[in-house]
Tab-separated table of C-alpha atoms in Angstrom:
chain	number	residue	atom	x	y	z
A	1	UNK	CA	69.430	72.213	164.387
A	2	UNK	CA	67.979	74.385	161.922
A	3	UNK	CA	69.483	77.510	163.248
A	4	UNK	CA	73.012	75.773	163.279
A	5	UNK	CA	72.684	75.195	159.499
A	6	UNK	CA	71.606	78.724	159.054
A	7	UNK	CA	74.827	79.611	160.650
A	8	UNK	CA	77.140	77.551	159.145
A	9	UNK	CA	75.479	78.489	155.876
A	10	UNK	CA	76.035	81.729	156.697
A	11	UNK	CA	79.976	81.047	157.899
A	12	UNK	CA	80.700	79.251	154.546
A	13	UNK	CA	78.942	82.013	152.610
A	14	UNK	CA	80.973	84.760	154.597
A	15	UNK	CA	84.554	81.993	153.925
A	16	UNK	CA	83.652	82.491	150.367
A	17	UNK	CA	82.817	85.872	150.035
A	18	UNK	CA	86.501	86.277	152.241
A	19	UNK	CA	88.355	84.061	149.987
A	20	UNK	CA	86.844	85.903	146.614
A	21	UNK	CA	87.835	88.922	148.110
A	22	UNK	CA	91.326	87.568	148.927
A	23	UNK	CA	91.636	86.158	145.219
A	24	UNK	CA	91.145	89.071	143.700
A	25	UNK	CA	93.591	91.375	145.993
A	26	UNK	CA	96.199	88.734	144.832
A	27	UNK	CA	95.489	89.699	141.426
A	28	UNK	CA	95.711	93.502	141.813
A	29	UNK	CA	99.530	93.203	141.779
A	30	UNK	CA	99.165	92.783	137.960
A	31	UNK	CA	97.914	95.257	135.604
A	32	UNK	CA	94.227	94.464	134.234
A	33	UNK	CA	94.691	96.137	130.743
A	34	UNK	CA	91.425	96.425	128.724
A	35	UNK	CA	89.376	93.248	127.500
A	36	UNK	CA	90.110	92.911	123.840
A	37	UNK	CA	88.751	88.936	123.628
A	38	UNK	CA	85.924	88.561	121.530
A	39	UNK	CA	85.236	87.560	117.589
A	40	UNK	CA	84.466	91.049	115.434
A	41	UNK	CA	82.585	90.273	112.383
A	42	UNK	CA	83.137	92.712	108.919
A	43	UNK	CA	80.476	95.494	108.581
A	44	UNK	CA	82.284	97.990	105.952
A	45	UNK	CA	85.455	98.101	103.697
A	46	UNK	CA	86.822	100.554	101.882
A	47	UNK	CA	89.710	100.705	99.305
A	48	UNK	CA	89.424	103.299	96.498
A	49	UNK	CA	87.392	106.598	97.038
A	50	UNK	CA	83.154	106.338	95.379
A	51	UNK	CA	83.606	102.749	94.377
A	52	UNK	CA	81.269	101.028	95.761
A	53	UNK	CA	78.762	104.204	95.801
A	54	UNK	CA	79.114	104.603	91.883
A	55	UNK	CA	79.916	101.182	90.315
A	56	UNK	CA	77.543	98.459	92.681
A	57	UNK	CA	73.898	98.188	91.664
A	58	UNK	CA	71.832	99.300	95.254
A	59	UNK	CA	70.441	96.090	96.115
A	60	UNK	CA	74.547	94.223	95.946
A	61	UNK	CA	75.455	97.342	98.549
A	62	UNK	CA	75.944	95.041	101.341
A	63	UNK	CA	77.042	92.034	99.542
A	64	UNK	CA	79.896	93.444	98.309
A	65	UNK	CA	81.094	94.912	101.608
A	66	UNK	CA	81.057	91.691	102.417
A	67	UNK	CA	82.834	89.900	99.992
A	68	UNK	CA	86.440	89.895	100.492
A	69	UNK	CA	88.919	91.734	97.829
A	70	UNK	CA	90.494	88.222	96.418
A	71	UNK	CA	87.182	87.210	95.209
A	72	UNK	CA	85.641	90.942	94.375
A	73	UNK	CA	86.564	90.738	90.707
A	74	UNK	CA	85.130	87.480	89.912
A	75	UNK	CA	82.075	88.152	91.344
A	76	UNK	CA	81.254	92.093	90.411
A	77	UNK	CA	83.490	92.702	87.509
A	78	UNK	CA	80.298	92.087	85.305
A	79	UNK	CA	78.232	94.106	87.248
A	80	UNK	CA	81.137	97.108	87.114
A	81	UNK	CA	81.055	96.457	83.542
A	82	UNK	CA	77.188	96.886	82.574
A	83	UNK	CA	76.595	99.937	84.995
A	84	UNK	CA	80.001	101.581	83.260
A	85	UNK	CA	78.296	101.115	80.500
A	86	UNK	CA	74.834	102.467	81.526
A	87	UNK	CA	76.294	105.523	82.947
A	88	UNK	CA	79.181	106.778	81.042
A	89	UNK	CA	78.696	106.943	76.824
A	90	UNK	CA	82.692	107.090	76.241
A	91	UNK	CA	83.058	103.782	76.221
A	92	UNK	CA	80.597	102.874	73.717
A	93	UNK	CA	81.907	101.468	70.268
A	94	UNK	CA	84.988	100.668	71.298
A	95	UNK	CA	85.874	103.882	73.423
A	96	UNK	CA	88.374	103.659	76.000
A	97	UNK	CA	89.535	105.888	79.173
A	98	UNK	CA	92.555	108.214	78.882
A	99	UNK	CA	94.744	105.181	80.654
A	100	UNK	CA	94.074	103.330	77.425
A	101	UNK	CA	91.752	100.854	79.287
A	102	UNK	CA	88.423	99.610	77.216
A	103	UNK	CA	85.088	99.336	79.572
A	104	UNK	CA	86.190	95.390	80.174
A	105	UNK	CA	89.893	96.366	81.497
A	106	UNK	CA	88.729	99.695	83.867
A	107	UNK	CA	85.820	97.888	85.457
A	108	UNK	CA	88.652	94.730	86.175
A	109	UNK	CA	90.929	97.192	87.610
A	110	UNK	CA	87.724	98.724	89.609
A	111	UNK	CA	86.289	95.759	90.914
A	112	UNK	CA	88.947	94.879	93.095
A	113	UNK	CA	88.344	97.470	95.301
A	114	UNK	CA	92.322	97.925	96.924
A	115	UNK	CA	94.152	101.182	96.631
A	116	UNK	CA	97.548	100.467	95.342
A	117	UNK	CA	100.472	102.479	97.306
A	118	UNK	CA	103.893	102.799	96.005
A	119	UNK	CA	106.769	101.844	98.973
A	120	UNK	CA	109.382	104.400	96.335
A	121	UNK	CA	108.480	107.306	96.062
A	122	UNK	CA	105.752	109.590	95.181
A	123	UNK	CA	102.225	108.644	96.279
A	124	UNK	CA	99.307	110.262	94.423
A	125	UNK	CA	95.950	109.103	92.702
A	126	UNK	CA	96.729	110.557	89.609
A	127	UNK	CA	98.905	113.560	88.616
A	128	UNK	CA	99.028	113.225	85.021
A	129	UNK	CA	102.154	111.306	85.159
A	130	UNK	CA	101.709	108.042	84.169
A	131	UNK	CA	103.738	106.426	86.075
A	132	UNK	CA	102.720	107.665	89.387
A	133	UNK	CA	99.069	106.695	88.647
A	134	UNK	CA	97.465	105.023	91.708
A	135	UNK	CA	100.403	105.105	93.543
A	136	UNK	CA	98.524	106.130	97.158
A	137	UNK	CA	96.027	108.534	97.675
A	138	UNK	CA	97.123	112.038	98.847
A	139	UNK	CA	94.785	114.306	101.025
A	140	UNK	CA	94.785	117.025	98.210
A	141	UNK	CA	94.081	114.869	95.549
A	142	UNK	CA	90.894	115.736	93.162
A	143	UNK	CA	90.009	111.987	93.258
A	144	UNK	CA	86.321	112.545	91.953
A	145	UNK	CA	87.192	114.289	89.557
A	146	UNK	CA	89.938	112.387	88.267
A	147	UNK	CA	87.173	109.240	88.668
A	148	UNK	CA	84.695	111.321	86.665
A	149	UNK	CA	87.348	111.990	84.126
A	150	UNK	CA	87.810	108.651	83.486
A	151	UNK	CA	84.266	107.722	83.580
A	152	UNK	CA	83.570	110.038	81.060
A	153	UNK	CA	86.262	112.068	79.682
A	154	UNK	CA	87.266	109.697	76.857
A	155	UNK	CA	90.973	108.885	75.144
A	156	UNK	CA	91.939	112.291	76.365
A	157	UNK	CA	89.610	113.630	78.948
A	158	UNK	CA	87.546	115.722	75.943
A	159	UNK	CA	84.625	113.941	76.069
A	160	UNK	CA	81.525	114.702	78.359
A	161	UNK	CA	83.087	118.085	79.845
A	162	UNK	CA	79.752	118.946	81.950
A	163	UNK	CA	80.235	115.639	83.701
A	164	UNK	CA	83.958	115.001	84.075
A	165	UNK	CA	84.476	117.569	86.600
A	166	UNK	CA	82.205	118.454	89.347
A	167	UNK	CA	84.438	121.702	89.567
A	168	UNK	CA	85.394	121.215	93.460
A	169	UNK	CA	89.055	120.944	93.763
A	170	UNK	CA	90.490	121.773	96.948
A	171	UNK	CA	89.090	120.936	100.260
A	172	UNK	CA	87.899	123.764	102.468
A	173	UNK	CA	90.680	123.374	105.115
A	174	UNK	CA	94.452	123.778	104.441
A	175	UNK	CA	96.189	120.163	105.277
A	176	UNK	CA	98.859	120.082	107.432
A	177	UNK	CA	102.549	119.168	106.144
A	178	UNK	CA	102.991	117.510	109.525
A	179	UNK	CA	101.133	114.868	111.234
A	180	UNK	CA	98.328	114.218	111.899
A	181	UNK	CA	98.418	116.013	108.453
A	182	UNK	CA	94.678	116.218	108.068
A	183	UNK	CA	93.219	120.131	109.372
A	184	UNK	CA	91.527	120.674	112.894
A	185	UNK	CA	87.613	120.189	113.150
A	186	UNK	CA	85.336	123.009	112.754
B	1	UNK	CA	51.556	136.765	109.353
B	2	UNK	CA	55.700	137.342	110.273
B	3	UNK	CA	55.301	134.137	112.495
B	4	UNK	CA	54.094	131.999	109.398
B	5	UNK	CA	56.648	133.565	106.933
B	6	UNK	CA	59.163	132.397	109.616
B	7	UNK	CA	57.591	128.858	109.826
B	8	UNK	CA	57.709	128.771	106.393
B	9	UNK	CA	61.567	129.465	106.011
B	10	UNK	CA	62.361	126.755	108.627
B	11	UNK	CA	60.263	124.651	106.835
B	12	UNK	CA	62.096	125.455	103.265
B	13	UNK	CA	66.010	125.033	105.259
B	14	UNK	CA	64.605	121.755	106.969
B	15	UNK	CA	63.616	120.808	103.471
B	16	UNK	CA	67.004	121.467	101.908
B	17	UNK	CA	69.066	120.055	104.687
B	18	UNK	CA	67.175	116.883	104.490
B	19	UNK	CA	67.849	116.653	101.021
B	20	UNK	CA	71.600	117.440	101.298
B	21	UNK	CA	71.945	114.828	103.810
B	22	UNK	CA	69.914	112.667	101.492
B	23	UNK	CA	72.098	113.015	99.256
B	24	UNK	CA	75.052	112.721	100.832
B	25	UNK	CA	74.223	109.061	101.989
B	26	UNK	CA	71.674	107.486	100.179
B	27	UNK	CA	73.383	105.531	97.850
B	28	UNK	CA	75.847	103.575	100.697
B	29	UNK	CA	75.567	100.282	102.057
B	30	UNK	CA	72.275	100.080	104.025
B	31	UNK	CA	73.566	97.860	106.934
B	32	UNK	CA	76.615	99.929	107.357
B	33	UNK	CA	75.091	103.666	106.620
B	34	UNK	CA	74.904	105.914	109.859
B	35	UNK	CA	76.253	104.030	112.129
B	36	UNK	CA	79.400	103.870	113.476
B	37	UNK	CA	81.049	101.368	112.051
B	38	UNK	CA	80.612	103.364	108.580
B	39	UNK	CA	83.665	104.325	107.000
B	40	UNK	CA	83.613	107.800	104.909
B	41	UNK	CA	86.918	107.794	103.307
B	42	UNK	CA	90.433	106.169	103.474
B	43	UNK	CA	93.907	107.528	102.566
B	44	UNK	CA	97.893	105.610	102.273
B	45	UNK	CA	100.211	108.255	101.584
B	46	UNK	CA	103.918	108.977	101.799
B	47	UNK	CA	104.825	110.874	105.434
B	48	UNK	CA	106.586	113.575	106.076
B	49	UNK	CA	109.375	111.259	106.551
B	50	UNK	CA	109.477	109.676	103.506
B	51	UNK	CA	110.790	106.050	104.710
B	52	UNK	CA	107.260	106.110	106.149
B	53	UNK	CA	103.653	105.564	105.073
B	54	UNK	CA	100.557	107.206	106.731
B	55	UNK	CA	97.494	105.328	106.482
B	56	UNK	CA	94.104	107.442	107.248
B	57	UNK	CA	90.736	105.684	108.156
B	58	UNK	CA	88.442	108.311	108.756
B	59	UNK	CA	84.576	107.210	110.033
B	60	UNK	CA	81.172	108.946	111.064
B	61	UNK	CA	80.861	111.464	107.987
B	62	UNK	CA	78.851	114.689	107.640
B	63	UNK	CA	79.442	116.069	111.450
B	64	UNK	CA	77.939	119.065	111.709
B	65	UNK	CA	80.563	121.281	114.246
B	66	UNK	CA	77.675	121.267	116.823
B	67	UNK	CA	77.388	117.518	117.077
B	68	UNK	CA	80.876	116.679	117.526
B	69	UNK	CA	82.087	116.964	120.764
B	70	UNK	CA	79.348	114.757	121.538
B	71	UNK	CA	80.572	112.315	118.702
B	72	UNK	CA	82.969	109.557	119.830
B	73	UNK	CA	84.818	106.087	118.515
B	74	UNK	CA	82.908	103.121	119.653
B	75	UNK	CA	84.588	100.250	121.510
B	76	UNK	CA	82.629	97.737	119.784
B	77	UNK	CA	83.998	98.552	116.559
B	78	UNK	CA	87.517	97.791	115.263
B	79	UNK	CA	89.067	99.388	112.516
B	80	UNK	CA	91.221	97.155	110.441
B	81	UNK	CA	93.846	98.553	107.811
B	82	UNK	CA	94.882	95.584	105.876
B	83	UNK	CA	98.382	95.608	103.734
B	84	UNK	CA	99.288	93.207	101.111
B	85	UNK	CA	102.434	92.524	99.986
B	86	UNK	CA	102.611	89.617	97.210
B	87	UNK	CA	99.254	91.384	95.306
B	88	UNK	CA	97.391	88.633	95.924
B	89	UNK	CA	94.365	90.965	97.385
B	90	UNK	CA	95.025	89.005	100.942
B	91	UNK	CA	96.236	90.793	103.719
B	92	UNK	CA	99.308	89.413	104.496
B	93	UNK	CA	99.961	91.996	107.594
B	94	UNK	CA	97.135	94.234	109.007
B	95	UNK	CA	97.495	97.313	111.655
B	96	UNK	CA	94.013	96.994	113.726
B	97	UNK	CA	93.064	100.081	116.084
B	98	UNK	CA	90.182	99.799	118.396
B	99	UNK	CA	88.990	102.534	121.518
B	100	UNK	CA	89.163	101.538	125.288
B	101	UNK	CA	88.523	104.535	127.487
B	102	UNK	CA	89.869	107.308	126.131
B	103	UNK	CA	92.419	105.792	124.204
B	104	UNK	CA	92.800	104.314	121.044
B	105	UNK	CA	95.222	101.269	121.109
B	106	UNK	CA	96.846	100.123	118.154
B	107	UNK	CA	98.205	96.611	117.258
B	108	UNK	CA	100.727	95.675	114.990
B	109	UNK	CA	101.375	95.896	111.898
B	110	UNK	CA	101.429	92.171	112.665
B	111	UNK	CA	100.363	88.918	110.649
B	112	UNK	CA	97.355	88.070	111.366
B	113	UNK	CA	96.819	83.954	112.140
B	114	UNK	CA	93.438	83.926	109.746
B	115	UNK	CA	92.212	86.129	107.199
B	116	UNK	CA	88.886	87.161	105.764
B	117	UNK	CA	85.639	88.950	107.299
B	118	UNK	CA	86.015	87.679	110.968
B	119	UNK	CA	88.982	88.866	112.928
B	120	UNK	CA	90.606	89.050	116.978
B	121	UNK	CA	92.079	91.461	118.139
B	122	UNK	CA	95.984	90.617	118.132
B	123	UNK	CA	97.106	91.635	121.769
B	124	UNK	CA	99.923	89.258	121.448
B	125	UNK	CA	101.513	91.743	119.072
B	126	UNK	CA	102.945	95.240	119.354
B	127	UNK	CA	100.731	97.089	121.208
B	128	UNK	CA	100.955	100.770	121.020
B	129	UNK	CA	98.176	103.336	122.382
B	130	UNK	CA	97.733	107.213	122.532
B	131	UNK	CA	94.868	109.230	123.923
B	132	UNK	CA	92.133	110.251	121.920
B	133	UNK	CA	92.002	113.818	121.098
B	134	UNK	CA	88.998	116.013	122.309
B	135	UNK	CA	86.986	118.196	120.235
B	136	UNK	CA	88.189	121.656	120.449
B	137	UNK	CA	91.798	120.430	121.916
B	138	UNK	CA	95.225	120.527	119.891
B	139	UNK	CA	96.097	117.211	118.594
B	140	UNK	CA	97.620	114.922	121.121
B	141	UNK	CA	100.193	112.633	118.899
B	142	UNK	CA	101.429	109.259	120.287
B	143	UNK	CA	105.069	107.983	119.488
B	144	UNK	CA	105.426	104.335	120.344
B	145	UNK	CA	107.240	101.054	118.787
B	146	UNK	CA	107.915	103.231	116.000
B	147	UNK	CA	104.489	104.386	114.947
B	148	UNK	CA	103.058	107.863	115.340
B	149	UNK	CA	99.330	107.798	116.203
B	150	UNK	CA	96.112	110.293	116.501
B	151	UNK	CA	92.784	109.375	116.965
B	152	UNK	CA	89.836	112.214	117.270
B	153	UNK	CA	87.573	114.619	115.395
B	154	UNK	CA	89.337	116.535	112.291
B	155	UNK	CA	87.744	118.284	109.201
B	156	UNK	CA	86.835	115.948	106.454
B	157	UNK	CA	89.342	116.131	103.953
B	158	UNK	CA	86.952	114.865	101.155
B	159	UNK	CA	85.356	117.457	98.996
B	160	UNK	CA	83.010	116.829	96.525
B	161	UNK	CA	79.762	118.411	95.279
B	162	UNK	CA	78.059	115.117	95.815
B	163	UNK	CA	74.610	116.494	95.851
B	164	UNK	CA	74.914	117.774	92.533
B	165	UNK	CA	76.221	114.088	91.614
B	166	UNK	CA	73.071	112.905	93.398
B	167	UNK	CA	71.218	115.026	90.977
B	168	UNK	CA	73.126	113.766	87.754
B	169	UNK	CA	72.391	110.463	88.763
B	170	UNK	CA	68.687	111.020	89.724
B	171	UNK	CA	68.369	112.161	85.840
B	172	UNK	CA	67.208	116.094	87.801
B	173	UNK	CA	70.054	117.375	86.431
B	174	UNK	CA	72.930	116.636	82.857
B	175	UNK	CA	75.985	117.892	84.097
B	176	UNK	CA	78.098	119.665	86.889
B	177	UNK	CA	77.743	123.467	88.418
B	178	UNK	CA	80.850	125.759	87.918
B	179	UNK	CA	81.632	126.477	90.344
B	180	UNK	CA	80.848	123.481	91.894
B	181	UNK	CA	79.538	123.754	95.880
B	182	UNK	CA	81.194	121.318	98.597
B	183	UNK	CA	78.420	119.169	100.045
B	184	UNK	CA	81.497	118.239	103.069
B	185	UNK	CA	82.159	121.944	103.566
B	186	UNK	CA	82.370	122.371	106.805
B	187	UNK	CA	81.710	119.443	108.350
B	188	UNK	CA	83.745	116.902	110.474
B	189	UNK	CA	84.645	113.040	110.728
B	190	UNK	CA	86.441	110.762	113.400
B	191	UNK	CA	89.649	110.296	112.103
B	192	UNK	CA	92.454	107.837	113.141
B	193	UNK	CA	95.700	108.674	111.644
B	194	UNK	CA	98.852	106.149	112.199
B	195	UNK	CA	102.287	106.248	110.342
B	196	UNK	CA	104.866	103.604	110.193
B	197	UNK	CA	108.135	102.844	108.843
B	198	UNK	CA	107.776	101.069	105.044
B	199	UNK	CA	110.547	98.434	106.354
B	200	UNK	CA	107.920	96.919	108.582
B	201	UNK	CA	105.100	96.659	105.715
B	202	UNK	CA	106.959	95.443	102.782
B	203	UNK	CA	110.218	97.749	102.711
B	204	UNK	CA	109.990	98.483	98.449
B	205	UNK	CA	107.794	97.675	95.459
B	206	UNK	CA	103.977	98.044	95.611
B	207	UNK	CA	101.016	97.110	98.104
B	208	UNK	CA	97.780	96.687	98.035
B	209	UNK	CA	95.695	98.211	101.321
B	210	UNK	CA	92.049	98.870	102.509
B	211	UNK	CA	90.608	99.612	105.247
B	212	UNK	CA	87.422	97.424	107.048
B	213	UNK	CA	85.493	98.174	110.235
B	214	UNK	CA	84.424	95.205	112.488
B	215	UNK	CA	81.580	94.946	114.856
B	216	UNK	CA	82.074	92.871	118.278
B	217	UNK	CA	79.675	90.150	118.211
């Protein structure tokens, strides 16, 4: 008795392991692409170049990573504003950036932290055009120092010289007119 | 005495290198800093082909030539460029790009059914892939549903003489070197390059993009 129900545990164990084995040859007539199911949860964003390193207080790091770009302005453009302020003295009695923005109006641009790309045409982060200014962001451009310039540089980037241009303006690899456009590792 | 002269200079280069990767980092988000999911730069510009837009997500900064070939995307982490079109500051259409074995599989530029910090992967939509360069090989470049793709190690693009920032802004120092030195010289980031016609992210006018890295849970 009890070595018939070891068997036919052992038969139905063996039926199932046969029948798994049978399922899954059915399924080996269609491809099995890679799993992509699962929930992925935010850890970093990024929109314009040193934002978040120069303009969010250390201990609001993470929080603003984590705050989506709809609600960034209402929620750090006061914080942009006071460490502007702190940092840079070209916008103090009334001083404004070479865009004609006062502390209030660059720190509202700032806090929403999006880069703006132009679908018509040229696309650079500033090339002393006005027009084209913040339409993309080029591999060659000197986006620091075109931040620092107008962090610090005044009405007409005279102010501050020492700090407006850290005086690094190319990178150390040529780019590539072609894609991938950016150079080959070293 | 040579022995502790020599002791004494590794000490003095371990010393600076510490401090150049200190400052290099120390002022990014703490949950997101050093690991892989930490994005070092991001670029939308006009292609070569100027009906199309390249967008550039580059992630894993300051990679010292020597550790790269042992550097690599991680599947866990998807890399979401999001584009929007109204200016809203919503993404209306996003391009996501995530690693499976040696390839890096793009989706989209689709609309994605919810928006904000949690996202899946869309596999309904286009799906496009190409094979992730190796360090030291030419580039291998994908060309599918219209996109052109690369994903693998490049030379960061960024310069900067950050430590000298990190200097300013420690109050050790008023104002920049001329010339300035390039705290990225000669380093290397995982970059994922993918290009795509402007009719199929807006067509005209002006959009708002960034770029955000998500961690499986």
């Amino acid at each position: 008795m009890k070595f018939n129900f070891i068997k036919y545990t052992a038969a139905i164990v063996m039926t199932s392991l046969i029948l798994v084995g049978c399922s899954k040859n059915d399924n080996d007539s269609e491809p099995l692409g890679p799993d992509f199911s699962g929930t992925y949860m935010q850890k970093d964003q990024m929109g314009r170049p040193a934002v978040n390193t120069v303009f969010v207080s250390a201990d609001s790091k993470d929080e603003f990573n984590l705050t989506v770009p709809s609600q960034q302005s209402a929620k750090f453009q006061s914080m942009f504003e006071a460490n502007l302020l702190g940092l840079s003295p070209a916008y103090a009695n009334d001083g404004k950036n070479a865009l004609g923005q006062d502390a209030a109006a660059f720190t509202g641009l700032l806090a929403t932290d999006v880069l703006n790309v132009s679908l018509d045409g040229k696309t650079t982060f500033y090339d002393g055009v006005a027009a084209n200014t913040l339409s993309g962001r080029a591999l060659a451009d000197d986006v620091i120092t075109v931040e620092l310039l107008l962090i610090f540089g005044g009405e007409d980037f005279t102010e501050n010289p020492t700090l407006s241009d850290d005086n690094v303006s190319a990178n150390d690899k040529e780019f590539s007119p072609k894609f991938p456009y950016l150079a080959s590792p070293w | 005495m040579k022995k502790s002269k020599i002791l004494l200079g590794t000490v003095i280069i371990a010393i600076v290198g510490l401090i150049t990767v200190v400052a290099a980092d120390h002022i990014e988000a703490p949950a997101a800093k050093g690991t892989t999911a930490d994005i070092t730069d991001f670029y939308a510009f006009q292609g070569e082909d100027t009906s199309n837009i390249v967008f550039v997500a580059n992630v894993q900064g300051l990679l010292a030539p020597s550790a790269t070939a042992a550097a690599s995307f991680d599947e866990n982490v998807l890399v979401e460029f999001n584009i929007d079109t109204n200016n809203d500051n919503v993404e209306d259409l996003v391009i996501q790009a995530i690693p499976r074995d040696g390839k890096m599989y793009f989706f989209g530029p689709f609309s994605p059914s919810a928006t904000g910090l949690t996202s899946n992967i869309g596999f309904a939509s286009t799906q496009s892939s190409v094979a992730i360069t190796n360090y030291g090989a030419s580039a291998t470049v994908g060309n599918e549903n219209g996109l052109k793709m690369f994903a693998g190690p490049r030379d960061d693009p960024f310069f900067m003489d950050f430590a000298r920032y990190g200097e300013i802004i420690a109050g050790n120092a008023t104002g920049f070197n001329d010339p300035g030195s390039d705290t990225f010289k000669g380093t290397n980031v995982l970059s994922i390059v993918v290009e795509v016609p402007k009719s199929r992210i807006g067509g005209s006018g002006t959009i708002n993009t960034w770029v955000e890295t998500k961690v499986k849970q």
